[in-house]
PDB file of C-alpha atoms in Angstrom:
ATOM      1  CA  MET A   1     122.215  -1.871 124.753  1.00  0.00           C
ATOM      2  CA  ASN A   2     122.385   1.752 125.882  1.00  0.00           C
ATOM      3  CA  LYS A   3     125.882   2.778 126.958  1.00  0.00           C
ATOM      4  CA  LEU A   4     124.554   5.571 129.157  1.00  0.00           C
ATOM      5  CA  LEU A   5     122.152   3.483 131.245  1.00  0.00           C
ATOM      6  CA  ALA A   6     122.495   1.331 134.365  1.00  0.00           C
ATOM      7  CA  ILE A   7     119.541  -0.402 135.994  1.00  0.00           C
ATOM      8  CA  VAL A   8     119.776  -0.947 139.752  1.00  0.00           C
ATOM      9  CA  PHE A   9     117.714  -2.959 142.218  1.00  0.00           C
ATOM     10  CA  PRO A  10     116.950  -2.198 145.880  1.00  0.00           C
ATOM     11  CA  GLY A  11     117.740  -4.374 148.871  1.00  0.00           C
ATOM     12  CA  GLN A  12     115.945  -5.209 152.078  1.00  0.00           C
ATOM     13  CA  ALA A  13     114.261  -2.344 153.956  1.00  0.00           C
ATOM     14  CA  SER A  14     112.507  -1.212 150.763  1.00  0.00           C
ATOM     15  CA  GLN A  15     109.540  -3.512 151.397  1.00  0.00           C
ATOM     16  CA  ARG A  16     106.169  -2.045 152.282  1.00  0.00           C
ATOM     17  CA  VAL A  17     102.587  -3.242 152.411  1.00  0.00           C
ATOM     18  CA  GLY A  18     100.778  -2.315 149.184  1.00  0.00           C
ATOM     19  CA  MET A  19     103.874  -2.094 146.996  1.00  0.00           C
ATOM     20  CA  LEU A  20     103.239  -2.329 143.239  1.00  0.00           C
ATOM     21  CA  LYS A  21      99.456  -2.023 143.731  1.00  0.00           C
ATOM     22  CA  THR A  22      98.981   0.622 141.044  1.00  0.00           C
ATOM     23  CA  MET A  23     101.372  -1.152 138.687  1.00  0.00           C
ATOM     24  CA  ALA A  24      99.349  -4.353 139.064  1.00  0.00           C
ATOM     25  CA  ALA A  25      96.157  -2.484 138.188  1.00  0.00           C
ATOM     26  CA  HIS A  26      97.640  -1.653 134.762  1.00  0.00           C
ATOM     27  CA  TYR A  27      99.868  -4.637 133.996  1.00  0.00           C
ATOM     28  CA  SER A  28      98.882  -8.272 134.500  1.00  0.00           C
ATOM     29  CA  LEU A  29     102.564  -9.267 134.532  1.00  0.00           C
ATOM     30  CA  VAL A  30     102.804  -8.149 138.161  1.00  0.00           C
ATOM     31  CA  GLU A  31     100.338 -10.658 139.589  1.00  0.00           C
ATOM     32  CA  GLU A  32     101.482 -13.290 137.106  1.00  0.00           C
ATOM     33  CA  THR A  33     105.030 -12.960 138.423  1.00  0.00           C
ATOM     34  CA  PHE A  34     103.900 -13.095 142.045  1.00  0.00           C
ATOM     35  CA  SER A  35     101.713 -16.118 141.280  1.00  0.00           C
ATOM     36  CA  GLU A  36     104.710 -17.909 139.787  1.00  0.00           C
ATOM     37  CA  VAL A  37     106.660 -17.252 142.965  1.00  0.00           C
ATOM     38  CA  SER A  38     103.784 -18.236 145.276  1.00  0.00           C
ATOM     39  CA  GLU A  39     103.936 -21.756 143.872  1.00  0.00           C
ATOM     40  CA  VAL A  40     107.604 -21.953 144.838  1.00  0.00           C
ATOM     41  CA  LEU A  41     107.129 -20.516 148.322  1.00  0.00           C
ATOM     42  CA  GLY A  42     103.962 -22.424 149.197  1.00  0.00           C
ATOM     43  CA  TYR A  43     101.972 -19.338 150.232  1.00  0.00           C
ATOM     44  CA  ASP A  44     100.266 -16.385 148.530  1.00  0.00           C
ATOM     45  CA  ILE A  45     103.035 -13.804 148.538  1.00  0.00           C
ATOM     46  CA  TRP A  46     100.937 -11.258 146.616  1.00  0.00           C
ATOM     47  CA  LYS A  47      98.345 -11.347 149.408  1.00  0.00           C
ATOM     48  CA  LEU A  48     101.064 -10.803 151.999  1.00  0.00           C
ATOM     49  CA  VAL A  49     102.552  -7.923 150.034  1.00  0.00           C
ATOM     50  CA  GLN A  50      99.183  -6.219 149.573  1.00  0.00           C
ATOM     51  CA  TYR A  51      97.574  -6.788 152.964  1.00  0.00           C
ATOM     52  CA  GLY A  52     100.373  -7.581 155.383  1.00  0.00           C
ATOM     53  CA  PRO A  53     100.664  -7.466 158.274  1.00  0.00           C
ATOM     54  CA  PHE A  54     103.945  -5.582 158.024  1.00  0.00           C
ATOM     55  CA  THR A  55     105.344  -7.536 160.983  1.00  0.00           C
ATOM     56  CA  GLU A  56     105.076 -10.670 158.839  1.00  0.00           C
ATOM     57  CA  LEU A  57     106.316  -9.057 155.617  1.00  0.00           C
ATOM     58  CA  ASN A  58     109.256  -7.625 157.555  1.00  0.00           C
ATOM     59  CA  LYS A  59     110.563 -11.075 158.480  1.00  0.00           C
ATOM     60  CA  THR A  60     113.762 -11.528 156.523  1.00  0.00           C
ATOM     61  CA  TYR A  61     112.806 -14.824 154.896  1.00  0.00           C
ATOM     62  CA  ARG A  62     109.573 -13.240 153.607  1.00  0.00           C
ATOM     63  CA  ALA A  63     110.848  -9.742 152.790  1.00  0.00           C
ATOM     64  CA  GLN A  64     113.672 -10.988 150.587  1.00  0.00           C
ATOM     65  CA  PRO A  65     111.502 -13.037 148.170  1.00  0.00           C
ATOM     66  CA  ALA A  66     108.919 -10.230 148.116  1.00  0.00           C
ATOM     67  CA  ILE A  67     111.423  -7.549 147.107  1.00  0.00           C
ATOM     68  CA  LEU A  68     113.098  -9.784 144.534  1.00  0.00           C
ATOM     69  CA  THR A  69     109.737 -10.663 142.967  1.00  0.00           C
ATOM     70  CA  ALA A  70     108.626  -7.033 142.853  1.00  0.00           C
ATOM     71  CA  SER A  71     111.876  -6.002 141.170  1.00  0.00           C
ATOM     72  CA  VAL A  72     111.655  -8.777 138.576  1.00  0.00           C
ATOM     73  CA  ALA A  73     108.028  -7.869 137.839  1.00  0.00           C
ATOM     74  CA  VAL A  74     108.987  -4.254 137.070  1.00  0.00           C
ATOM     75  CA  TRP A  75     111.861  -5.424 134.844  1.00  0.00           C
ATOM     76  CA  ARG A  76     109.544  -7.762 132.942  1.00  0.00           C
ATOM     77  CA  ILE A  77     107.127  -4.908 132.304  1.00  0.00           C
ATOM     78  CA  TRP A  78     110.000  -2.689 131.173  1.00  0.00           C
ATOM     79  CA  LYS A  79     111.010  -5.307 128.618  1.00  0.00           C
ATOM     80  CA  GLN A  80     107.386  -5.936 127.579  1.00  0.00           C
ATOM     81  CA  GLN A  81     106.950  -2.221 126.876  1.00  0.00           C
ATOM     82  CA  GLY A  82     110.106  -2.069 124.776  1.00  0.00           C
ATOM     83  CA  GLY A  83     112.381  -0.386 127.298  1.00  0.00           C
ATOM     84  CA  CYS A  84     116.034  -0.122 126.285  1.00  0.00           C
ATOM     85  CA  MET A  85     118.618  -2.546 127.614  1.00  0.00           C
ATOM     86  CA  PRO A  86     121.234  -1.187 130.028  1.00  0.00           C
ATOM     87  CA  LYS A  87     125.018  -1.245 129.822  1.00  0.00           C
ATOM     88  CA  LEU A  88     125.055  -2.996 133.201  1.00  0.00           C
ATOM     89  CA  MET A  89     122.993  -3.899 136.241  1.00  0.00           C
ATOM     90  CA  ALA A  90     123.729  -3.691 139.952  1.00  0.00           C
ATOM     91  CA  GLY A  91     121.875  -4.404 143.152  1.00  0.00           C
ATOM     92  CA  HIS A  92     122.174  -3.281 146.754  1.00  0.00           C
ATOM     93  CA  SER A  93     122.733  -6.400 148.903  1.00  0.00           C
ATOM     94  CA  LEU A  94     119.637  -8.533 148.218  1.00  0.00           C
ATOM     95  CA  GLY A  95     119.208  -6.483 145.039  1.00  0.00           C
ATOM     96  CA  GLU A  96     122.184  -8.322 143.561  1.00  0.00           C
ATOM     97  CA  TYR A  97     119.989 -11.412 143.321  1.00  0.00           C
ATOM     98  CA  SER A  98     117.351  -9.367 141.511  1.00  0.00           C
ATOM     99  CA  ALA A  99     120.036  -8.157 139.110  1.00  0.00           C
ATOM    100  CA  LEU A 100     121.266 -11.701 138.475  1.00  0.00           C
ATOM    101  CA  VAL A 101     117.744 -12.971 137.781  1.00  0.00           C
ATOM    102  CA  CYS A 102     116.952 -10.062 135.444  1.00  0.00           C
ATOM    103  CA  ALA A 103     120.302 -10.441 133.673  1.00  0.00           C
ATOM    104  CA  GLY A 104     119.765 -14.163 133.095  1.00  0.00           C
ATOM    105  CA  GLY A 105     122.320 -15.306 135.674  1.00  0.00           C
ATOM    106  CA  MET A 106     119.732 -17.485 137.412  1.00  0.00           C
ATOM    107  CA  ASP A 107     116.052 -18.246 136.897  1.00  0.00           C
ATOM    108  CA  LEU A 108     113.388 -16.608 139.051  1.00  0.00           C
ATOM    109  CA  CYS A 109     112.326 -19.762 140.894  1.00  0.00           C
ATOM    110  CA  SER A 110     115.916 -20.580 141.841  1.00  0.00           C
ATOM    111  CA  GLY A 111     116.511 -17.006 142.948  1.00  0.00           C
ATOM    112  CA  VAL A 112     113.401 -16.977 145.126  1.00  0.00           C
ATOM    113  CA  ARG A 113     114.244 -20.285 146.799  1.00  0.00           C
ATOM    114  CA  LEU A 114     117.768 -19.067 147.395  1.00  0.00           C
ATOM    115  CA  VAL A 115     116.857 -15.774 149.058  1.00  0.00           C
ATOM    116  CA  MET A 116     114.145 -17.453 151.164  1.00  0.00           C
ATOM    117  CA  ILE A 117     116.751 -19.914 152.480  1.00  0.00           C
ATOM    118  CA  ARG A 118     119.242 -17.073 152.837  1.00  0.00           C
ATOM    119  CA  GLY A 119     116.769 -15.232 155.042  1.00  0.00           C
ATOM    120  CA  MET A 120     116.023 -18.329 157.124  1.00  0.00           C
ATOM    121  CA  LEU A 121     119.711 -19.062 157.694  1.00  0.00           C
ATOM    122  CA  MET A 122     120.344 -15.441 158.641  1.00  0.00           C
ATOM    123  CA  GLN A 123     117.602 -15.575 161.258  1.00  0.00           C
ATOM    124  CA  GLU A 124     118.829 -18.953 162.462  1.00  0.00           C
ATOM    125  CA  VAL A 125     122.330 -17.736 163.334  1.00  0.00           C
ATOM    126  CA  VAL A 126     121.061 -14.545 165.016  1.00  0.00           C
ATOM    127  CA  PRO A 127     117.610 -14.994 166.635  1.00  0.00           C
ATOM    128  CA  HIS A 128     115.060 -12.237 166.232  1.00  0.00           C
ATOM    129  CA  GLY A 129     115.756  -9.321 168.554  1.00  0.00           C
ATOM    130  CA  ARG A 130     119.426 -10.146 169.113  1.00  0.00           C
ATOM    131  CA  GLY A 131     120.787  -8.148 166.184  1.00  0.00           C
ATOM    132  CA  ALA A 132     120.180  -4.741 164.618  1.00  0.00           C
ATOM    133  CA  MET A 133     121.216  -2.432 161.814  1.00  0.00           C
ATOM    134  CA  SER A 134     121.101   1.327 161.701  1.00  0.00           C
ATOM    135  CA  VAL A 135     121.930   4.152 159.331  1.00  0.00           C
ATOM    136  CA  ILE A 136     124.237   6.965 160.378  1.00  0.00           C
ATOM    137  CA  ILE A 137     124.138  10.183 158.336  1.00  0.00           C
ATOM    138  CA  GLY A 138     126.432  13.154 158.733  1.00  0.00           C
ATOM    139  CA  LEU A 139     129.657  11.696 160.133  1.00  0.00           C
ATOM    140  CA  HIS A 140     132.891  10.653 158.416  1.00  0.00           C
ATOM    141  CA  ASP A 141     133.406   6.913 157.894  1.00  0.00           C
ATOM    142  CA  ASP A 142     136.507   6.899 160.101  1.00  0.00           C
ATOM    143  CA  VAL A 143     134.610   8.437 163.013  1.00  0.00           C
ATOM    144  CA  VAL A 144     131.893   5.784 162.885  1.00  0.00           C
ATOM    145  CA  PHE A 145     134.564   3.088 162.517  1.00  0.00           C
ATOM    146  CA  GLU A 146     136.251   4.218 165.737  1.00  0.00           C
ATOM    147  CA  PHE A 147     132.913   4.316 167.534  1.00  0.00           C
ATOM    148  CA  CYS A 148     132.272   0.716 166.448  1.00  0.00           C
ATOM    149  CA  LYS A 149     135.603  -0.371 167.934  1.00  0.00           C
ATOM    150  CA  ALA A 150     134.881   1.467 171.180  1.00  0.00           C
ATOM    151  CA  ALA A 151     131.354   0.050 171.495  1.00  0.00           C
ATOM    152  CA  GLN A 152     132.084  -3.648 170.977  1.00  0.00           C
ATOM    153  CA  GLN A 153     132.618  -4.750 174.611  1.00  0.00           C
ATOM    154  CA  ASP A 154     132.900  -8.460 173.692  1.00  0.00           C
ATOM    155  CA  GLN A 155     130.106  -8.059 171.151  1.00  0.00           C
ATOM    156  CA  ILE A 156     130.146  -7.428 167.404  1.00  0.00           C
ATOM    157  CA  VAL A 157     129.314  -4.171 165.655  1.00  0.00           C
ATOM    158  CA  SER A 158     130.916  -2.942 162.446  1.00  0.00           C
ATOM    159  CA  LEU A 159     130.447  -0.879 159.326  1.00  0.00           C
ATOM    160  CA  ALA A 160     128.136  -2.852 157.048  1.00  0.00           C
ATOM    161  CA  GLY A 161     127.494  -0.466 154.197  1.00  0.00           C
ATOM    162  CA  PHE A 162     129.003   2.589 152.534  1.00  0.00           C
ATOM    163  CA  ASN A 163     125.960   4.037 150.797  1.00  0.00           C
ATOM    164  CA  ALA A 164     126.911   7.613 149.978  1.00  0.00           C
ATOM    165  CA  PRO A 165     129.270  10.290 151.317  1.00  0.00           C
ATOM    166  CA  GLY A 166     128.496  10.684 155.023  1.00  0.00           C
ATOM    167  CA  HIS A 167     125.925   7.891 154.843  1.00  0.00           C
ATOM    168  CA  VAL A 168     126.926   4.557 156.383  1.00  0.00           C
ATOM    169  CA  VAL A 169     125.212   1.504 157.839  1.00  0.00           C
ATOM    170  CA  ILE A 170     126.295  -0.347 160.974  1.00  0.00           C
ATOM    171  CA  SER A 171     125.367  -3.895 161.913  1.00  0.00           C
ATOM    172  CA  GLY A 172     125.833  -6.240 164.864  1.00  0.00           C
ATOM    173  CA  HIS A 173     124.501  -7.159 168.288  1.00  0.00           C
ATOM    174  CA  LYS A 174     121.623  -4.892 169.223  1.00  0.00           C
ATOM    175  CA  GLU A 175     123.213  -3.560 172.413  1.00  0.00           C
ATOM    176  CA  ALA A 176     126.448  -2.719 170.607  1.00  0.00           C
ATOM    177  CA  VAL A 177     124.569  -1.015 167.777  1.00  0.00           C
ATOM    178  CA  ASP A 178     122.662   1.042 170.360  1.00  0.00           C
ATOM    179  CA  ARG A 179     125.970   2.130 171.926  1.00  0.00           C
ATOM    180  CA  VAL A 180     127.325   3.267 168.555  1.00  0.00           C
ATOM    181  CA  ASN A 181     124.080   5.126 167.864  1.00  0.00           C
ATOM    182  CA  LEU A 182     124.503   7.025 171.132  1.00  0.00           C
ATOM    183  CA  PHE A 183     128.150   7.853 170.381  1.00  0.00           C
ATOM    184  CA  CYS A 184     127.139   9.145 166.954  1.00  0.00           C
ATOM    185  CA  LYS A 185     124.306  11.209 168.371  1.00  0.00           C
ATOM    186  CA  ASN A 186     126.644  12.853 170.861  1.00  0.00           C
ATOM    187  CA  ALA A 187     129.137  13.490 168.033  1.00  0.00           C
ATOM    188  CA  GLY A 188     126.549  15.466 166.070  1.00  0.00           C
ATOM    189  CA  ALA A 189     125.248  13.003 163.484  1.00  0.00           C
ATOM    190  CA  LYS A 190     122.460  14.569 161.405  1.00  0.00           C
ATOM    191  CA  HIS A 191     120.262  11.483 161.353  1.00  0.00           C
ATOM    192  CA  ILE A 192     120.309   8.053 162.988  1.00  0.00           C
ATOM    193  CA  PHE A 193     117.599   5.521 162.323  1.00  0.00           C
ATOM    194  CA  SER A 194     117.092   1.791 162.669  1.00  0.00           C
ATOM    195  CA  LEU A 195     116.446  -0.325 159.595  1.00  0.00           C
ATOM    196  CA  PRO A 196     113.316  -2.527 159.461  1.00  0.00           C
ATOM    197  CA  ILE A 197     115.462  -5.667 159.197  1.00  0.00           C
ATOM    198  CA  SER A 198     115.276  -8.610 161.578  1.00  0.00           C
ATOM    199  CA  VAL A 199     118.909  -9.730 161.116  1.00  0.00           C
ATOM    200  CA  PRO A 200     122.309  -7.971 161.285  1.00  0.00           C
ATOM    201  CA  ALA A 201     123.535  -8.498 157.726  1.00  0.00           C
ATOM    202  CA  HIS A 202     126.994  -7.821 156.268  1.00  0.00           C
ATOM    203  CA  CYS A 203     128.920  -8.353 159.492  1.00  0.00           C
ATOM    204  CA  ALA A 204     130.852 -11.179 161.149  1.00  0.00           C
ATOM    205  CA  LEU A 205     127.701 -12.498 162.839  1.00  0.00           C
ATOM    206  CA  MET A 206     126.730 -13.947 159.449  1.00  0.00           C
ATOM    207  CA  LYS A 207     129.930 -15.981 158.981  1.00  0.00           C
ATOM    208  CA  PRO A 208     128.581 -19.152 160.686  1.00  0.00           C
ATOM    209  CA  MET A 209     125.922 -19.519 157.980  1.00  0.00           C
ATOM    210  CA  ALA A 210     128.342 -19.254 155.056  1.00  0.00           C
ATOM    211  CA  LYS A 211     129.046 -23.001 154.839  1.00  0.00           C
ATOM    212  CA  LYS A 212     125.342 -23.913 154.794  1.00  0.00           C
ATOM    213  CA  PHE A 213     124.564 -21.231 152.251  1.00  0.00           C
ATOM    214  CA  ARG A 214     127.395 -22.422 150.026  1.00  0.00           C
ATOM    215  CA  LYS A 215     125.705 -25.833 149.850  1.00  0.00           C
ATOM    216  CA  GLU A 216     122.433 -24.205 148.814  1.00  0.00           C
ATOM    217  CA  LEU A 217     124.189 -22.163 146.124  1.00  0.00           C
ATOM    218  CA  GLU A 218     125.715 -25.329 144.714  1.00  0.00           C
ATOM    219  CA  LYS A 219     122.224 -26.775 144.177  1.00  0.00           C
ATOM    220  CA  ILE A 220     121.203 -24.149 141.630  1.00  0.00           C
ATOM    221  CA  THR A 221     122.461 -23.453 138.145  1.00  0.00           C
ATOM    222  CA  ILE A 222     124.175 -20.119 137.653  1.00  0.00           C
ATOM    223  CA  TYR A 223     124.713 -18.898 134.112  1.00  0.00           C
ATOM    224  CA  THR A 224     126.910 -16.225 132.616  1.00  0.00           C
ATOM    225  CA  PRO A 225     124.655 -13.131 132.738  1.00  0.00           C
ATOM    226  CA  SER A 226     123.573 -11.754 129.368  1.00  0.00           C
ATOM    227  CA  ILE A 227     123.851  -8.256 130.871  1.00  0.00           C
ATOM    228  CA  PRO A 228     126.944  -7.523 133.004  1.00  0.00           C
ATOM    229  CA  VAL A 229     126.175  -7.448 136.748  1.00  0.00           C
ATOM    230  CA  LEU A 230     128.384  -5.273 138.929  1.00  0.00           C
ATOM    231  CA  ASN A 231     128.602  -6.734 142.421  1.00  0.00           C
ATOM    232  CA  SER A 232     128.953  -4.615 145.548  1.00  0.00           C
ATOM    233  CA  THR A 233     131.248  -7.052 147.361  1.00  0.00           C
ATOM    234  CA  ASP A 234     134.327  -6.492 145.201  1.00  0.00           C
ATOM    235  CA  VAL A 235     132.944  -3.717 142.959  1.00  0.00           C
ATOM    236  CA  CYS A 236     133.652  -5.752 139.860  1.00  0.00           C
ATOM    237  CA  ILE A 237     131.806  -7.648 137.155  1.00  0.00           C
ATOM    238  CA  GLU A 238     131.991 -11.444 137.396  1.00  0.00           C
ATOM    239  CA  GLN A 239     130.980 -13.550 134.399  1.00  0.00           C
ATOM    240  CA  GLU A 240     132.129 -16.987 135.529  1.00  0.00           C
ATOM    241  CA  PRO A 241     129.506 -18.870 137.625  1.00  0.00           C
ATOM    242  CA  ARG A 242     131.973 -20.022 140.284  1.00  0.00           C
ATOM    243  CA  ALA A 243     133.182 -16.458 140.806  1.00  0.00           C
ATOM    244  CA  ILE A 244     129.573 -15.257 141.115  1.00  0.00           C
ATOM    245  CA  ARG A 245     128.909 -17.882 143.784  1.00  0.00           C
ATOM    246  CA  ARG A 246     131.997 -16.908 145.760  1.00  0.00           C
ATOM    247  CA  ALA A 247     131.015 -13.232 145.678  1.00  0.00           C
ATOM    248  CA  LEU A 248     127.489 -14.021 146.905  1.00  0.00           C
ATOM    249  CA  ILE A 249     128.943 -15.939 149.852  1.00  0.00           C
ATOM    250  CA  ARG A 250     131.346 -13.142 150.803  1.00  0.00           C
ATOM    251  CA  GLN A 251     128.490 -10.666 150.525  1.00  0.00           C
ATOM    252  CA  LEU A 252     126.897 -12.235 153.613  1.00  0.00           C
ATOM    253  CA  TYR A 253     129.524 -10.928 156.008  1.00  0.00           C
ATOM    254  CA  THR A 254     131.283  -8.065 154.182  1.00  0.00           C
ATOM    255  CA  PRO A 255     130.117  -4.456 153.705  1.00  0.00           C
ATOM    256  CA  VAL A 256     128.032  -3.224 150.792  1.00  0.00           C
ATOM    257  CA  ARG A 257     130.252  -0.822 148.849  1.00  0.00           C
ATOM    258  CA  TRP A 258     127.466   1.041 147.071  1.00  0.00           C
ATOM    259  CA  ARG A 259     129.288   4.360 146.931  1.00  0.00           C
ATOM    260  CA  GLU A 260     132.090   2.667 144.986  1.00  0.00           C
ATOM    261  CA  VAL A 261     129.550   0.963 142.718  1.00  0.00           C
ATOM    262  CA  MET A 262     128.289   4.396 141.725  1.00  0.00           C
ATOM    263  CA  GLN A 263     131.818   5.685 141.192  1.00  0.00           C
ATOM    264  CA  TYR A 264     132.556   2.671 138.966  1.00  0.00           C
ATOM    265  CA  CYS A 265     129.535   3.551 136.831  1.00  0.00           C
ATOM    266  CA  ILE A 266     130.486   7.207 136.517  1.00  0.00           C
ATOM    267  CA  HIS A 267     134.042   6.339 135.511  1.00  0.00           C
ATOM    268  CA  ARG A 268     132.560   4.274 132.687  1.00  0.00           C
ATOM    269  CA  LYS A 269     130.512   7.208 131.389  1.00  0.00           C
ATOM    270  CA  ILE A 270     127.133   5.973 132.640  1.00  0.00           C
ATOM    271  CA  LYS A 271     124.887   9.020 132.922  1.00  0.00           C
ATOM    272  CA  LYS A 272     121.451   7.622 133.720  1.00  0.00           C
ATOM    273  CA  PHE A 273     120.144   5.259 136.381  1.00  0.00           C
ATOM    274  CA  LEU A 274     116.796   3.523 136.720  1.00  0.00           C
ATOM    275  CA  GLU A 275     115.899   1.896 140.030  1.00  0.00           C
ATOM    276  CA  MET A 276     113.443  -0.972 139.504  1.00  0.00           C
ATOM    277  CA  GLY A 277     111.569  -2.311 142.512  1.00  0.00           C
ATOM    278  CA  PRO A 278     109.778  -0.977 145.584  1.00  0.00           C
ATOM    279  CA  GLY A 279     110.728   2.342 147.118  1.00  0.00           C
ATOM    280  CA  LYS A 280     113.166   5.074 146.149  1.00  0.00           C
ATOM    281  CA  ILE A 281     116.105   4.340 148.438  1.00  0.00           C
ATOM    282  CA  LEU A 282     118.734   3.872 145.725  1.00  0.00           C
ATOM    283  CA  THR A 283     117.516   6.861 143.748  1.00  0.00           C
ATOM    284  CA  GLY A 284     118.156   9.025 146.802  1.00  0.00           C
ATOM    285  CA  LEU A 285     121.602   7.512 147.355  1.00  0.00           C
ATOM    286  CA  ILE A 286     122.555   8.032 143.714  1.00  0.00           C
ATOM    287  CA  ARG A 287     121.599  11.681 143.882  1.00  0.00           C
ATOM    288  CA  SER A 288     123.706  12.047 147.037  1.00  0.00           C
ATOM    289  CA  THR A 289     126.747  10.426 145.415  1.00  0.00           C
ATOM    290  CA  VAL A 290     126.949  11.650 141.830  1.00  0.00           C
ATOM    291  CA  ASN A 291     126.338  15.087 140.374  1.00  0.00           C
ATOM    292  CA  ASN A 292     124.386  16.011 137.259  1.00  0.00           C
ATOM    293  CA  GLU A 293     123.359  12.436 136.484  1.00  0.00           C
ATOM    294  CA  PHE A 294     119.755  11.367 135.908  1.00  0.00           C
ATOM    295  CA  SER A 295     118.127   8.890 138.292  1.00  0.00           C
ATOM    296  CA  LEU A 296     114.542   7.696 138.560  1.00  0.00           C
ATOM    297  CA  SER A 297     112.762   4.998 140.547  1.00  0.00           C
ATOM    298  CA  VAL A 298     110.334   2.955 138.440  1.00  0.00           C
ATOM    299  CA  ASN A 299     107.577   1.192 140.352  1.00  0.00           C
ATOM    300  CA  ASP A 300     104.255   2.606 139.168  1.00  0.00           C
ATOM    301  CA  PRO A 301     102.606   3.518 135.819  1.00  0.00           C
ATOM    302  CA  VAL A 302     103.530   7.203 136.088  1.00  0.00           C
ATOM    303  CA  SER A 303     107.252   6.614 136.654  1.00  0.00           C
ATOM    304  CA  LEU A 304     107.268   3.872 134.003  1.00  0.00           C
ATOM    305  CA  SER A 305     105.721   6.269 131.486  1.00  0.00           C
ATOM    306  CA  GLU A 306     108.281   8.927 132.382  1.00  0.00           C
ATOM    307  CA  ALA A 307     111.145   6.454 131.935  1.00  0.00           C
ATOM    308  CA  MET A 308     109.813   5.300 128.570  1.00  0.00           C
ATOM    309  CA  LYS A 309     109.794   8.905 127.268  1.00  0.00           C
ATOM    310  CA  ILE A 310     113.440   9.574 128.112  1.00  0.00           C
ATOM    311  CA  ASN A 311     115.810  10.376 125.283  1.00  0.00           C
ATOM    312  CA  TRP A 312     118.601   7.893 125.914  1.00  0.00           C
ATOM    313  CA  ASN A 313     121.049   9.423 123.458  1.00  0.00           C
TER     314      ASN A 313
END
């Protein structure tokens, strides 16, 4: 274990057609991992990931297994190549499932089934096109919070993620989200953009699915992780399986506290972060939150080689 290192895993919105293509060309573990998952899902997920269409990959119940599988594949290669073990793991929303699988808290097949069902239940409670999520950059949390209250009008919209200073996510009914976006634009927000997500996660609209999802969670075996996993629901490390289940249920309808996750790591002297999985979203957020700490996204042979050469002392 390296006391300076945390490994983190991205959530939904990091998916893209062609992800891990160059990694697969060098390491057979990529396609082997995707093949393992395809048997569980009943379709060729590697084909979907490589050739799309993006409209299909973007569907929540397909995007979530794809991102989880990609993240696990990178972790498996890291271990195969002799990469050092981290002090802890963490994941952004869906990425928490990737962290639990990689830390031995659940097996890959169980994790994939779970996030596929999670995505289906999410879409079931809020039909496609009825909900939305967007990122607001450049305004204080309290300002966006007040805009959410003002924009509700018998609908739901709320803060769904605290990613970095001045970088929040809102979630809810599409019309209400659009109203908040307009308020934020008029207030001088630097950037506002919609997330490529077909459901409004981490808000009260997800509460009706909690009971059904709890039943699905009870069907799988959860183990005490061999590597501590820091959750973003309570910003704490749970080791007991029942506590892990409860946190995963609350995660459905409560905000992602990623900024606090990073602060937790810094307070515990973690100096280096590796993001494993598609994209570089978390690497950017880490650099916006903490100063003078090393962060790198690992998802191709070049970045893997760079990570392997790091002096971890």
